């Protein structure tokens, strides 16, 4: 083999390796367009700032005609578009990941930290779920674009359990179509087609707040009609950001805050991607606690996660190998359990992996004039569908606090879940007549949204609390015990309580006149369960002097229990009560890790199937 042929082969080999090396961003430097794309999603709750708006200072460049002409990225991962040597993927045969057990069932999905990646001689451990991230730069063969074979990728997800999720690049920089990732639509539609949970990221070049807003609009435009399971991440790594801001931690954090808040206001959960050094040096994490953090720390740094609980995802290598994707891919471990991670996720559960809440059920509108939107968030356009109180809908799935509905005429859309109630929810009172002639009796009964008569109920309607008896008729002439509260009803059926309050600072006793348990300040409200001589027994079991109290009649305002039911465990040993307050009668003590089922909530309290209440903060 002559030297010229040898040089050509070496050159081709190096080129193939570079093309196989994944590029998280690899976007073009920002270029001024003839005008911002006008198809921006509505922006809500824009952040006020005392800092004067910055002007755009970067140099105009001609509009790109294709992503094939992207200028090389410059960051902690790249120098003039080339991966830095300590992070570069080796020029060797791809390392196949070992087959593992099948994907865990829904009961323990992401709750056991047994996920790990093995690449060559390195094993990265400490994960609850495993994932990859992709962009237009994945799926290339010999320098020619080759689309990802998502059918094969699905096999690794569903059949082999090799990994659990994908993060997909949607674009880079300001909101112009030339900066869209040309493979985003293909990649995201295939994830949805094959039921692969996914998130999204946008590579940032923001040099001021105006550009950060434009980048948020860019992501929102591309997300229309898509509802990612994982957050939408803001990729902060390009060196141009440091040069433009003088490496100002405050300004860079401002950009992240703008992007994330706008995504959040439009119905998407948001997060920030950066290297560990960026998070430590250029980003103020204390201002971003509402958003998810995804940290990059690659080989030569650590093989076991050890960066604390601030981060949810750990990008641990760029040398992963997955069926259906030519070359290497970035690999990630979710390093906090799913039960904690889901606070940052767009869905309340992974909808294509776990059962969707309220699937295939009937709900009713609890008011008229509800705005029905094209997607699950305020940023989606209204459909124009008109809604009246008591309208009946079929709910197919829920996302981001919204429900996808279909009315009886086949019209579809999304509404905020708070506007929908179950068929058994109280609707109001209605006069009915039973019998005929002289035997006819008219009474007012409590109806549900489905029309059923509700019996023996205490409900809140129009700001007041009402009750129904064993026949469903409105109560107007007697009282009713609910927990430790004795409600009476006036002539209109409105419930009221004889509540007491202290007229001075008083001592509370374990028994009438003995066993001091502390003092109560003047004006403190409480409920009296029993009187004995000159003493009154409060709902919490303690006694006070009746002369130091004053009776007060109030009309209670009680929220209906949230329509929810789920099983969880106790975080710590906790006392339960007969009602949603420590002023109610003490019940049994529930041990740490005890399994309980919640059937409703009231404020910060959760009602259990045992008819007792515990603080929601004590539940896992």
mmCIF file of N, CA, C and O in Angstrom, residues 443-484:
data_model
loop_
_atom_site.group_PDB
_atom_site.id
_atom_site.type_symbol
_atom_site.label_atom_id
_atom_site.label_comp_id
_atom_site.label_asym_id
_atom_site.label_seq_id
_atom_site.Cartn_x
_atom_site.Cartn_y
_atom_site.Cartn_z
ATOM 1 N N UNK A 443 -90.401 19.185 48.353
ATOM 2 C CA UNK A 443 -89.187 19.339 49.164
ATOM 3 C C UNK A 443 -88.019 19.712 48.266
ATOM 4 O O UNK A 443 -88.078 19.570 47.041
ATOM 5 N N UNK A 444 -86.989 20.215 48.891
ATOM 6 C CA UNK A 444 -85.776 20.609 48.158
ATOM 7 C C UNK A 444 -84.709 19.564 48.411
ATOM 8 O O UNK A 444 -84.340 19.307 49.558
ATOM 9 N N UNK A 445 -84.203 18.954 47.323
ATOM 10 C CA UNK A 445 -83.232 17.867 47.472
ATOM 11 C C UNK A 445 -81.900 18.266 46.845
ATOM 12 O O UNK A 445 -81.825 19.126 45.962
ATOM 13 N N UNK A 446 -80.854 17.619 47.324
ATOM 14 C CA UNK A 446 -79.499 17.866 46.829
ATOM 15 C C UNK A 446 -79.203 16.954 45.645
ATOM 16 O O UNK A 446 -79.326 15.730 45.747
ATOM 17 N N UNK A 447 -78.816 17.550 44.512
ATOM 18 C CA UNK A 447 -78.524 16.782 43.315
ATOM 19 C C UNK A 447 -77.016 16.754 43.043
ATOM 20 O O UNK A 447 -76.296 17.700 43.342
ATOM 21 N N UNK A 448 -76.557 15.664 42.416
ATOM 22 C CA UNK A 448 -75.190 15.597 41.913
ATOM 23 C C UNK A 448 -75.189 16.075 40.471
ATOM 24 O O UNK A 448 -76.238 16.322 39.873
ATOM 25 N N UNK A 449 -73.981 16.182 39.864
ATOM 26 C CA UNK A 449 -73.891 16.622 38.475
ATOM 27 C C UNK A 449 -74.541 15.621 37.521
ATOM 28 O O UNK A 449 -75.006 15.989 36.451
ATOM 29 N N UNK A 450 -74.592 14.355 37.917
ATOM 30 C CA UNK A 450 -75.232 13.356 37.064
ATOM 31 C C UNK A 450 -76.734 13.291 37.278
ATOM 32 O O UNK A 450 -77.423 12.560 36.579
ATOM 33 N N UNK A 451 -77.241 14.057 38.265
ATOM 34 C CA UNK A 451 -78.681 14.088 38.523
ATOM 35 C C UNK A 451 -79.121 13.244 39.687
ATOM 36 O O UNK A 451 -80.285 13.292 40.088
ATOM 37 N N UNK A 452 -78.228 12.457 40.273
ATOM 38 C CA UNK A 452 -78.590 11.605 41.398
ATOM 39 C C UNK A 452 -78.850 12.440 42.646
ATOM 40 O O UNK A 452 -78.262 13.510 42.836
ATOM 41 N N UNK A 453 -79.770 11.958 43.517
ATOM 42 C CA UNK A 453 -80.029 12.620 44.795
ATOM 43 C C UNK A 453 -78.952 12.191 45.791
ATOM 44 O O UNK A 453 -78.714 10.996 45.985
ATOM 45 N N UNK A 454 -78.299 13.160 46.417
ATOM 46 C CA UNK A 454 -77.229 12.882 47.372
ATOM 47 C C UNK A 454 -77.793 12.925 48.785
ATOM 48 O O UNK A 454 -78.381 13.923 49.200
ATOM 49 N N UNK A 455 -77.585 11.870 49.544
ATOM 50 C CA UNK A 455 -78.165 11.732 50.875
ATOM 51 C C UNK A 455 -77.086 11.794 51.947
ATOM 52 O O UNK A 455 -75.962 11.364 51.748
ATOM 53 N N UNK A 456 -77.485 12.366 53.110
ATOM 54 C CA UNK A 456 -76.560 12.456 54.253
ATOM 55 C C UNK A 456 -75.235 13.084 53.853
ATOM 56 O O UNK A 456 -74.160 12.522 54.065
ATOM 57 N N UNK A 457 -75.295 14.269 53.281
ATOM 58 C CA UNK A 457 -74.088 14.956 52.821
ATOM 59 C C UNK A 457 -73.973 16.330 53.458
ATOM 60 O O UNK A 457 -74.960 16.984 53.769
ATOM 61 N N UNK A 458 -72.727 16.765 53.662
ATOM 62 C CA UNK A 458 -72.408 18.143 54.036
ATOM 63 C C UNK A 458 -71.615 18.709 52.874
ATOM 64 O O UNK A 458 -70.567 18.177 52.509
ATOM 65 N N UNK A 459 -72.102 19.780 52.238
ATOM 66 C CA UNK A 459 -71.467 20.289 51.022
ATOM 67 C C UNK A 459 -71.336 21.801 51.081
ATOM 68 O O UNK A 459 -72.077 22.485 51.801
ATOM 69 N N UNK A 460 -70.388 22.323 50.305
ATOM 70 C CA UNK A 460 -70.226 23.763 50.156
ATOM 71 C C UNK A 460 -70.822 24.173 48.817
ATOM 72 O O UNK A 460 -70.456 23.657 47.768
ATOM 73 N N UNK A 461 -71.743 25.131 48.853
ATOM 74 C CA UNK A 461 -72.373 25.660 47.647
ATOM 75 C C UNK A 461 -72.500 27.168 47.779
ATOM 76 O O UNK A 461 -73.015 27.665 48.787
ATOM 77 N N UNK A 462 -71.999 27.899 46.784
ATOM 78 C CA UNK A 462 -72.119 29.367 46.757
ATOM 79 C C UNK A 462 -71.594 30.017 48.028
ATOM 80 O O UNK A 462 -72.174 30.990 48.531
ATOM 81 N N UNK A 463 -70.536 29.467 48.584
ATOM 82 C CA UNK A 463 -69.896 30.102 49.729
ATOM 83 C C UNK A 463 -70.435 29.680 51.076
ATOM 84 O O UNK A 463 -69.863 30.033 52.108
ATOM 85 N N UNK A 464 -71.532 28.915 51.106
ATOM 86 C CA UNK A 464 -72.095 28.443 52.367
ATOM 87 C C UNK A 464 -72.078 26.922 52.405
ATOM 88 O O UNK A 464 -72.004 26.256 51.368
ATOM 89 N N UNK A 465 -72.206 26.382 53.627
ATOM 90 C CA UNK A 465 -72.237 24.945 53.819
ATOM 91 C C UNK A 465 -73.683 24.520 54.067
ATOM 92 O O UNK A 465 -74.390 25.117 54.882
ATOM 93 N N UNK A 466 -74.130 23.494 53.335
ATOM 94 C CA UNK A 466 -75.485 22.968 53.464
ATOM 95 C C UNK A 466 -75.415 21.489 53.803
ATOM 96 O O UNK A 466 -74.398 20.835 53.601
ATOM 97 N N UNK A 467 -76.533 20.947 54.278
ATOM 98 C CA UNK A 467 -76.599 19.530 54.590
ATOM 99 C C UNK A 467 -77.845 18.894 54.003
ATOM 100 O O UNK A 467 -78.854 19.562 53.781
ATOM 101 N N UNK A 468 -77.763 17.592 53.735
ATOM 102 C CA UNK A 468 -78.936 16.836 53.281
ATOM 103 C C UNK A 468 -79.162 15.669 54.233
ATOM 104 O O UNK A 468 -78.217 15.135 54.810
ATOM 105 N N UNK A 469 -80.449 15.282 54.380
ATOM 106 C CA UNK A 469 -80.775 14.200 55.306
ATOM 107 C C UNK A 469 -80.793 12.855 54.593
ATOM 108 O O UNK A 469 -80.346 12.739 53.440
ATOM 109 N N UNK A 470 -81.332 11.830 55.266
ATOM 110 C CA UNK A 470 -81.310 10.473 54.726
ATOM 111 C C UNK A 470 -82.121 10.341 53.440
ATOM 112 O O UNK A 470 -81.940 9.390 52.683
ATOM 113 N N UNK A 471 -83.042 11.294 53.192
ATOM 114 C CA UNK A 471 -83.830 11.273 51.960
ATOM 115 C C UNK A 471 -83.262 12.217 50.907
ATOM 116 O O UNK A 471 -83.817 12.335 49.823
ATOM 117 N N UNK A 472 -82.174 12.901 51.237
ATOM 118 C CA UNK A 472 -81.571 13.848 50.315
ATOM 119 C C UNK A 472 -82.156 15.245 50.418
ATOM 120 O O UNK A 472 -81.768 16.139 49.656
ATOM 121 N N UNK A 473 -83.102 15.466 51.358
ATOM 122 C CA UNK A 473 -83.736 16.780 51.509
ATOM 123 C C UNK A 473 -82.826 17.728 52.282
ATOM 124 O O UNK A 473 -82.043 17.312 53.148
ATOM 125 N N UNK A 474 -82.966 19.021 51.985
ATOM 126 C CA UNK A 474 -82.143 20.026 52.655
ATOM 127 C C UNK A 474 -82.513 20.109 54.135
ATOM 128 O O UNK A 474 -83.685 20.163 54.502
ATOM 129 N N UNK A 475 -81.505 20.146 54.995
ATOM 130 C CA UNK A 475 -81.712 20.223 56.441
ATOM 131 C C UNK A 475 -81.902 21.686 56.846
ATOM 132 O O UNK A 475 -81.096 22.540 56.488
ATOM 133 N N UNK A 476 -82.976 21.960 57.618
ATOM 134 C CA UNK A 476 -83.204 23.335 58.087
ATOM 135 C C UNK A 476 -83.607 23.398 59.552
ATOM 136 O O UNK A 476 -83.768 24.484 60.086
ATOM 137 N N UNK A 477 -83.717 22.241 60.213
ATOM 138 C CA UNK A 477 -84.304 22.283 61.551
ATOM 139 C C UNK A 477 -83.541 21.518 62.613
ATOM 140 O O UNK A 477 -84.031 21.327 63.705
ATOM 141 N N UNK A 478 -82.346 21.050 62.323
ATOM 142 C CA UNK A 478 -81.607 20.327 63.349
ATOM 143 C C UNK A 478 -80.115 20.366 63.050
ATOM 144 O O UNK A 478 -79.680 20.842 61.997
ATOM 145 N N UNK A 479 -79.327 19.860 63.990
ATOM 146 C CA UNK A 479 -77.885 19.911 63.827
ATOM 147 C C UNK A 479 -77.307 18.596 63.355
ATOM 148 O O UNK A 479 -77.995 17.580 63.257
ATOM 149 N N UNK A 480 -76.000 18.618 63.061
ATOM 150 C CA UNK A 480 -75.321 17.413 62.571
ATOM 151 C C UNK A 480 -73.861 17.465 62.984
ATOM 152 O O UNK A 480 -73.188 18.481 62.822
ATOM 153 N N UNK A 481 -73.369 16.340 63.521
ATOM 154 C CA UNK A 481 -71.963 16.246 63.885
ATOM 155 C C UNK A 481 -71.126 15.910 62.653
ATOM 156 O O UNK A 481 -71.450 15.015 61.889
ATOM 157 N N UNK A 482 -70.051 16.637 62.468
ATOM 158 C CA UNK A 482 -69.073 16.326 61.430
ATOM 159 C C UNK A 482 -67.702 16.418 62.095
ATOM 160 O O UNK A 482 -67.237 17.504 62.423
ATOM 161 N N UNK A 483 -67.030 15.259 62.282
ATOM 162 C CA UNK A 483 -65.781 15.272 63.029
ATOM 163 C C UNK A 483 -66.056 15.723 64.451
ATOM 164 O O UNK A 483 -66.861 15.154 65.162
ATOM 165 N N UNK A 484 -65.412 16.783 64.865
ATOM 166 C CA UNK A 484 -65.622 17.321 66.199
ATOM 167 C C UNK A 484 -66.461 18.598 66.164
ATOM 168 O O UNK A 484 -66.566 19.293 67.168
#
